[in-house]
PDB file of C-alpha atoms in Angstrom:
ATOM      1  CA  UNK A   1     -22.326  48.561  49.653  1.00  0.00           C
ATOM      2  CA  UNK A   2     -22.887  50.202  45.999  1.00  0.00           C
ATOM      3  CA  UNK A   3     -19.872  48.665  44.990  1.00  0.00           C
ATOM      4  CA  UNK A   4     -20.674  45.355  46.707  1.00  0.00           C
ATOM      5  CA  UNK A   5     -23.931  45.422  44.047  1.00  0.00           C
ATOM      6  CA  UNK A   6     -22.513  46.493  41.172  1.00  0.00           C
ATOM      7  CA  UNK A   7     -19.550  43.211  41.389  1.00  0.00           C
ATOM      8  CA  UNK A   8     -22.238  41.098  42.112  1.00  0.00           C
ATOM      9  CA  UNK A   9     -24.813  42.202  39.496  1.00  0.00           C
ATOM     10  CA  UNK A  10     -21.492  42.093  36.935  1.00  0.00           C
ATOM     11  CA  UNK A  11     -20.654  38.953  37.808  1.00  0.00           C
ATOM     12  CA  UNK A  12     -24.190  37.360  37.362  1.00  0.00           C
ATOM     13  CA  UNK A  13     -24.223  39.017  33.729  1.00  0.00           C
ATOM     14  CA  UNK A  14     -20.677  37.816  32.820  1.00  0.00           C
ATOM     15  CA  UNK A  15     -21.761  34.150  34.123  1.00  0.00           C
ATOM     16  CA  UNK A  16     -25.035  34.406  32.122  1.00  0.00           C
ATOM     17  CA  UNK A  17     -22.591  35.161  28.410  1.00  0.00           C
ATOM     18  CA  UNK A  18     -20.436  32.370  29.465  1.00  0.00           C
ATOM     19  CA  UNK A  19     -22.955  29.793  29.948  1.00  0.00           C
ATOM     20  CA  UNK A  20     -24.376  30.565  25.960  1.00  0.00           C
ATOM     21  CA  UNK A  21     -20.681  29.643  24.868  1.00  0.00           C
ATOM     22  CA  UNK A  22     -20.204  26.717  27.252  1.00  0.00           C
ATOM     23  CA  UNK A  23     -23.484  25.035  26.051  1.00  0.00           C
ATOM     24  CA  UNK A  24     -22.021  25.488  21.952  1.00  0.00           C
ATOM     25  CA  UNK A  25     -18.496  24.413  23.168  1.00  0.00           C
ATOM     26  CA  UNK A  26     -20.182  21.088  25.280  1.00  0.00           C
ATOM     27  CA  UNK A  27     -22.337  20.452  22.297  1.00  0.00           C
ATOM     28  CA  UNK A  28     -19.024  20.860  19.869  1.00  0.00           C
ATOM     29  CA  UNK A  29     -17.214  18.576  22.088  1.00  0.00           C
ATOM     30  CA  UNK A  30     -19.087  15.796  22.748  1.00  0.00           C
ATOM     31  CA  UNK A  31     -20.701  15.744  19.026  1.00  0.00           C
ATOM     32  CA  UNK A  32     -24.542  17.013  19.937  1.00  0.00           C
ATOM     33  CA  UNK A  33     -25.093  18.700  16.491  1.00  0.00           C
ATOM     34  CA  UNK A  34     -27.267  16.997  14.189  1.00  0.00           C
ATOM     35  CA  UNK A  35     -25.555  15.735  10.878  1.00  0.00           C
ATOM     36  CA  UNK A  36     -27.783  15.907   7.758  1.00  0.00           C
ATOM     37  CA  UNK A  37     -26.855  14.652   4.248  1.00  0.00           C
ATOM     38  CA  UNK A  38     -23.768  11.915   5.961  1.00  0.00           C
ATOM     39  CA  UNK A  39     -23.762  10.107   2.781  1.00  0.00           C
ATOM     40  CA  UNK A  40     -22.935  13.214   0.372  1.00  0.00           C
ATOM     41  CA  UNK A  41     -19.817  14.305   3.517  1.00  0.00           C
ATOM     42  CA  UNK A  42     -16.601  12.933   2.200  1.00  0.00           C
ATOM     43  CA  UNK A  43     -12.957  12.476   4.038  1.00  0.00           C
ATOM     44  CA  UNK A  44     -10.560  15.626   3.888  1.00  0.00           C
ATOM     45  CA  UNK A  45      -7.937  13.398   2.584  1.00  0.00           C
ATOM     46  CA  UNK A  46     -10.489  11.982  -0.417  1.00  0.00           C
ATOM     47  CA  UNK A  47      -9.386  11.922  -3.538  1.00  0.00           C
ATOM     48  CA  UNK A  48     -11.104  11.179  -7.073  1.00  0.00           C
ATOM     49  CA  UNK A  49      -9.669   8.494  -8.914  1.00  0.00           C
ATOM     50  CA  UNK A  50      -8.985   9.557 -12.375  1.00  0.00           C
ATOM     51  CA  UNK A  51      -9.842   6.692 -14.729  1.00  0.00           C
ATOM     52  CA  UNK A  52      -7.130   5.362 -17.086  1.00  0.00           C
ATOM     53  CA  UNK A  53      -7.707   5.155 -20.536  1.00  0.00           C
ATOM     54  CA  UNK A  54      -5.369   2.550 -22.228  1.00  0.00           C
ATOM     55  CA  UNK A  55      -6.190   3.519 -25.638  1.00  0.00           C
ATOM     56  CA  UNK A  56      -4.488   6.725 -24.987  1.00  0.00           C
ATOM     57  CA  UNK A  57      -0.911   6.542 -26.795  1.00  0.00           C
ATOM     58  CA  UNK A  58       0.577   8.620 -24.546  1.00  0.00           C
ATOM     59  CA  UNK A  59      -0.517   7.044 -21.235  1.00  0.00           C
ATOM     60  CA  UNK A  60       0.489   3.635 -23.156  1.00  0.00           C
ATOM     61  CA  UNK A  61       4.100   4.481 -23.183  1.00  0.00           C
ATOM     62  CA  UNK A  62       4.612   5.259 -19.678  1.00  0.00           C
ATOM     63  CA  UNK A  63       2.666   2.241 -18.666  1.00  0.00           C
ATOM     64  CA  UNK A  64       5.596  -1.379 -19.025  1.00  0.00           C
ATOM     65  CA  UNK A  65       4.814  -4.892 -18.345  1.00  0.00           C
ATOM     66  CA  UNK A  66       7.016  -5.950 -15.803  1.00  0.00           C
ATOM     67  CA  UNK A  67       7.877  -9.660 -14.220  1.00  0.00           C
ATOM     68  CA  UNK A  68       8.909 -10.863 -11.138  1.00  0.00           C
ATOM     69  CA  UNK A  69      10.410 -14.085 -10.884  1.00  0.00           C
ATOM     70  CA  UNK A  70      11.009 -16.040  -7.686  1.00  0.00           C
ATOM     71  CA  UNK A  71      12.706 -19.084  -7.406  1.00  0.00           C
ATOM     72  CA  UNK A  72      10.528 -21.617  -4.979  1.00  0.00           C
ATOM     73  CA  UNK A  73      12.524 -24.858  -4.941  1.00  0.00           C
ATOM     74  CA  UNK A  74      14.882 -27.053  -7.231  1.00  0.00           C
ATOM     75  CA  UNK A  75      14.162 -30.946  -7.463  1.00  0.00           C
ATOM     76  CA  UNK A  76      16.161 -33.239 -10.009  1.00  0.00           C
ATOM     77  CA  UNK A  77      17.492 -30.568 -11.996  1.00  0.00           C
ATOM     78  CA  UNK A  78      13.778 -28.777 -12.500  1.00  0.00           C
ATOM     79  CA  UNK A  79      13.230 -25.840 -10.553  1.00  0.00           C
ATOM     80  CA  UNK A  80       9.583 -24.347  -9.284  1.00  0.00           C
ATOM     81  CA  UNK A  81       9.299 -20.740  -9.817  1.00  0.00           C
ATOM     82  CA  UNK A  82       6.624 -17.911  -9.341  1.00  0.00           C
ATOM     83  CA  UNK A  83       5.947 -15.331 -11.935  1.00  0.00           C
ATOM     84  CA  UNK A  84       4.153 -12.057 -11.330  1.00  0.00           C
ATOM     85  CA  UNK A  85       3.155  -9.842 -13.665  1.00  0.00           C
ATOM     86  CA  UNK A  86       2.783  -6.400 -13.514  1.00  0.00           C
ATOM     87  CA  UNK A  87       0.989  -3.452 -15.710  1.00  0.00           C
ATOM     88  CA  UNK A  88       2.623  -0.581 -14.470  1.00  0.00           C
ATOM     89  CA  UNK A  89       2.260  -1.085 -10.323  1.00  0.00           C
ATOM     90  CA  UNK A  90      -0.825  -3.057 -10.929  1.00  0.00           C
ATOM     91  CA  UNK A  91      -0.326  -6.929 -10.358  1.00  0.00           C
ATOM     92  CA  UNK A  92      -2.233  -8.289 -13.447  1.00  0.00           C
ATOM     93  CA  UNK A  93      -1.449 -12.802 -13.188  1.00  0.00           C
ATOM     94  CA  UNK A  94      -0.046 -14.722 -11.371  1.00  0.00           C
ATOM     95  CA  UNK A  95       1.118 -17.672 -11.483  1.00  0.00           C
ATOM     96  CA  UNK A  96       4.042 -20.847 -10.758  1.00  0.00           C
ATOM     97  CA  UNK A  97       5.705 -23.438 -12.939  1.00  0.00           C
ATOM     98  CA  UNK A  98       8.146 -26.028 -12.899  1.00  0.00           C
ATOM     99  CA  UNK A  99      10.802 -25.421 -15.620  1.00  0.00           C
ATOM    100  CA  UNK A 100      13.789 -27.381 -17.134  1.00  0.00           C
ATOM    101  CA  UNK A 101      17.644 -26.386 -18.278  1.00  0.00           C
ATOM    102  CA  UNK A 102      16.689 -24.542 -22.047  1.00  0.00           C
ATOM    103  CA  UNK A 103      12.748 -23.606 -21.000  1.00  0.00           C
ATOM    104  CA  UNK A 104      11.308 -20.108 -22.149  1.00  0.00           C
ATOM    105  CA  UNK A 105      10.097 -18.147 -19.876  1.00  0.00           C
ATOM    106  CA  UNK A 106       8.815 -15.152 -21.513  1.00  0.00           C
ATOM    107  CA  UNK A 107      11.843 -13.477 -23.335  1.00  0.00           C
ATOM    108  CA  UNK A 108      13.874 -15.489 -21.263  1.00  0.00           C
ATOM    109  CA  UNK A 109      15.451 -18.766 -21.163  1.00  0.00           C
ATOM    110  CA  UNK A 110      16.338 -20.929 -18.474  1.00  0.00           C
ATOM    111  CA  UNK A 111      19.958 -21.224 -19.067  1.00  0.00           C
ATOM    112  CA  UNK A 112      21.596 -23.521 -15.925  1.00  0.00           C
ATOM    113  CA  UNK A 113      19.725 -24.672 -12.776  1.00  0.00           C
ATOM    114  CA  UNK A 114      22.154 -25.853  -9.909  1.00  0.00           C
ATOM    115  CA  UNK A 115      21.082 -27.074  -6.513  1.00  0.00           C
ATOM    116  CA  UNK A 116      20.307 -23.746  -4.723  1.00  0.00           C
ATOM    117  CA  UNK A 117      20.224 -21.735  -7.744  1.00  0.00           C
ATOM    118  CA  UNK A 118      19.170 -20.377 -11.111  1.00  0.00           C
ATOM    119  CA  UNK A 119      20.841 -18.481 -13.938  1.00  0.00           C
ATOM    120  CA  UNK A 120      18.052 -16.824 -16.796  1.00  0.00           C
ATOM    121  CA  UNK A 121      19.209 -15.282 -19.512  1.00  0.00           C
ATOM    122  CA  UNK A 122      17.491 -12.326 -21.280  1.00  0.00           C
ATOM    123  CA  UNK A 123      19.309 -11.323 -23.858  1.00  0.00           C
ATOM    124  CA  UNK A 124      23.032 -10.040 -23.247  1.00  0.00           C
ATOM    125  CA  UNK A 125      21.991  -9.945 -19.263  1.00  0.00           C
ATOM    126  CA  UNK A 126      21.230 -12.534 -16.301  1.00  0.00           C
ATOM    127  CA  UNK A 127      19.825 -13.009 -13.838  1.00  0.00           C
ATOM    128  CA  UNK A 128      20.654 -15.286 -10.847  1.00  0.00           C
ATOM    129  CA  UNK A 129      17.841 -16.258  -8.064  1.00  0.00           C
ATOM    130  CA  UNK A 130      18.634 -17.926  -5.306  1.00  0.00           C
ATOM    131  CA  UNK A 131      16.789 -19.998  -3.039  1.00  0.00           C
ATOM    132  CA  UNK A 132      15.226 -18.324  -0.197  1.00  0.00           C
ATOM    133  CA  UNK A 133      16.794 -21.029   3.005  1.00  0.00           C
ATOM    134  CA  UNK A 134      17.313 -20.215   6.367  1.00  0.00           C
ATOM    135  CA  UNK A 135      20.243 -22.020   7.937  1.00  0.00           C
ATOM    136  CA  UNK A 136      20.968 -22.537  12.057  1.00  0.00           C
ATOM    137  CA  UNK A 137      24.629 -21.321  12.195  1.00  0.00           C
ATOM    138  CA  UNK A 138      26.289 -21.706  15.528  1.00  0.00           C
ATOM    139  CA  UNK A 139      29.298 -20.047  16.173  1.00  0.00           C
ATOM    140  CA  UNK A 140      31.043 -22.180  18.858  1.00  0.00           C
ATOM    141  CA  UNK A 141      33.939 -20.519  21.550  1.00  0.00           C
ATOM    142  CA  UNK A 142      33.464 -17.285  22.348  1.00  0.00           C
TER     143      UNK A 142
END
């Protein structure tokens, strides 16, 4: 009967612990703590964006101006392109333009314009863009 007792007294103190810790784990779990300065709590992930100086030489060198050209569409030998301009991987302008055989663009110059393409030259290289179509090509007997 002793023994009978003691389990039972033991097992009323060991329930009594566990019901402490499963009111802070219920209260963890289903978010019952209250929050206090939320606006000053920040992401784990957050980082501080360092501002860029561009008067710094140094940064200045790393940082190119870059353009993307893409050709839009060709009508009686003009064709309508988009530039983009870049500073770095920031796009800066921009914009689109109809242009004609031995127009600037940039550096460039628009050297030949043919019905689905265009050849630029810049300097000893070119550069070739090609209209963007999609044709339907059916392959018949198989």
């Amino acid at each position: 009967m002793r023994k009978i007792l003691f389990l039972i007294i033991g097992v009323f103190l060991i329930a009594s612990t566990n019901e402490k810790y499963l009111e802070y784990t219920n209260k963890l779990v289903t978010y019952n703590f209250e929050l206090k300065n939320i606006d000053k709590i920040k992401s784990p992930f957050y980082k501080i964006k360092k501002p860029i100086f561009l008067n710094n030489k140094k940064i200045n060198k790393n940082i190119k101006k870059i353009i993307h050209i893409s050709l839009l569409s060709v009508f009686n030998d003009t064709a309508y392109i988009k530039i983009d301009e870049y500073m770095g991987d920031e796009l800066i302008n921009t914009y689109k333009k109809w242009v004609k055989k031995n127009d600037k663009i940039k550096n460039c110059r628009v050297e030949n314009i043919y019905s689905d393409k265009i050849v630029i030259k810049c300097g000893k290289k070119q550069l070739i863009k090609k209209l963007n179509v999609k044709s339907l090509r059916i392959r018949i007997g198989q």
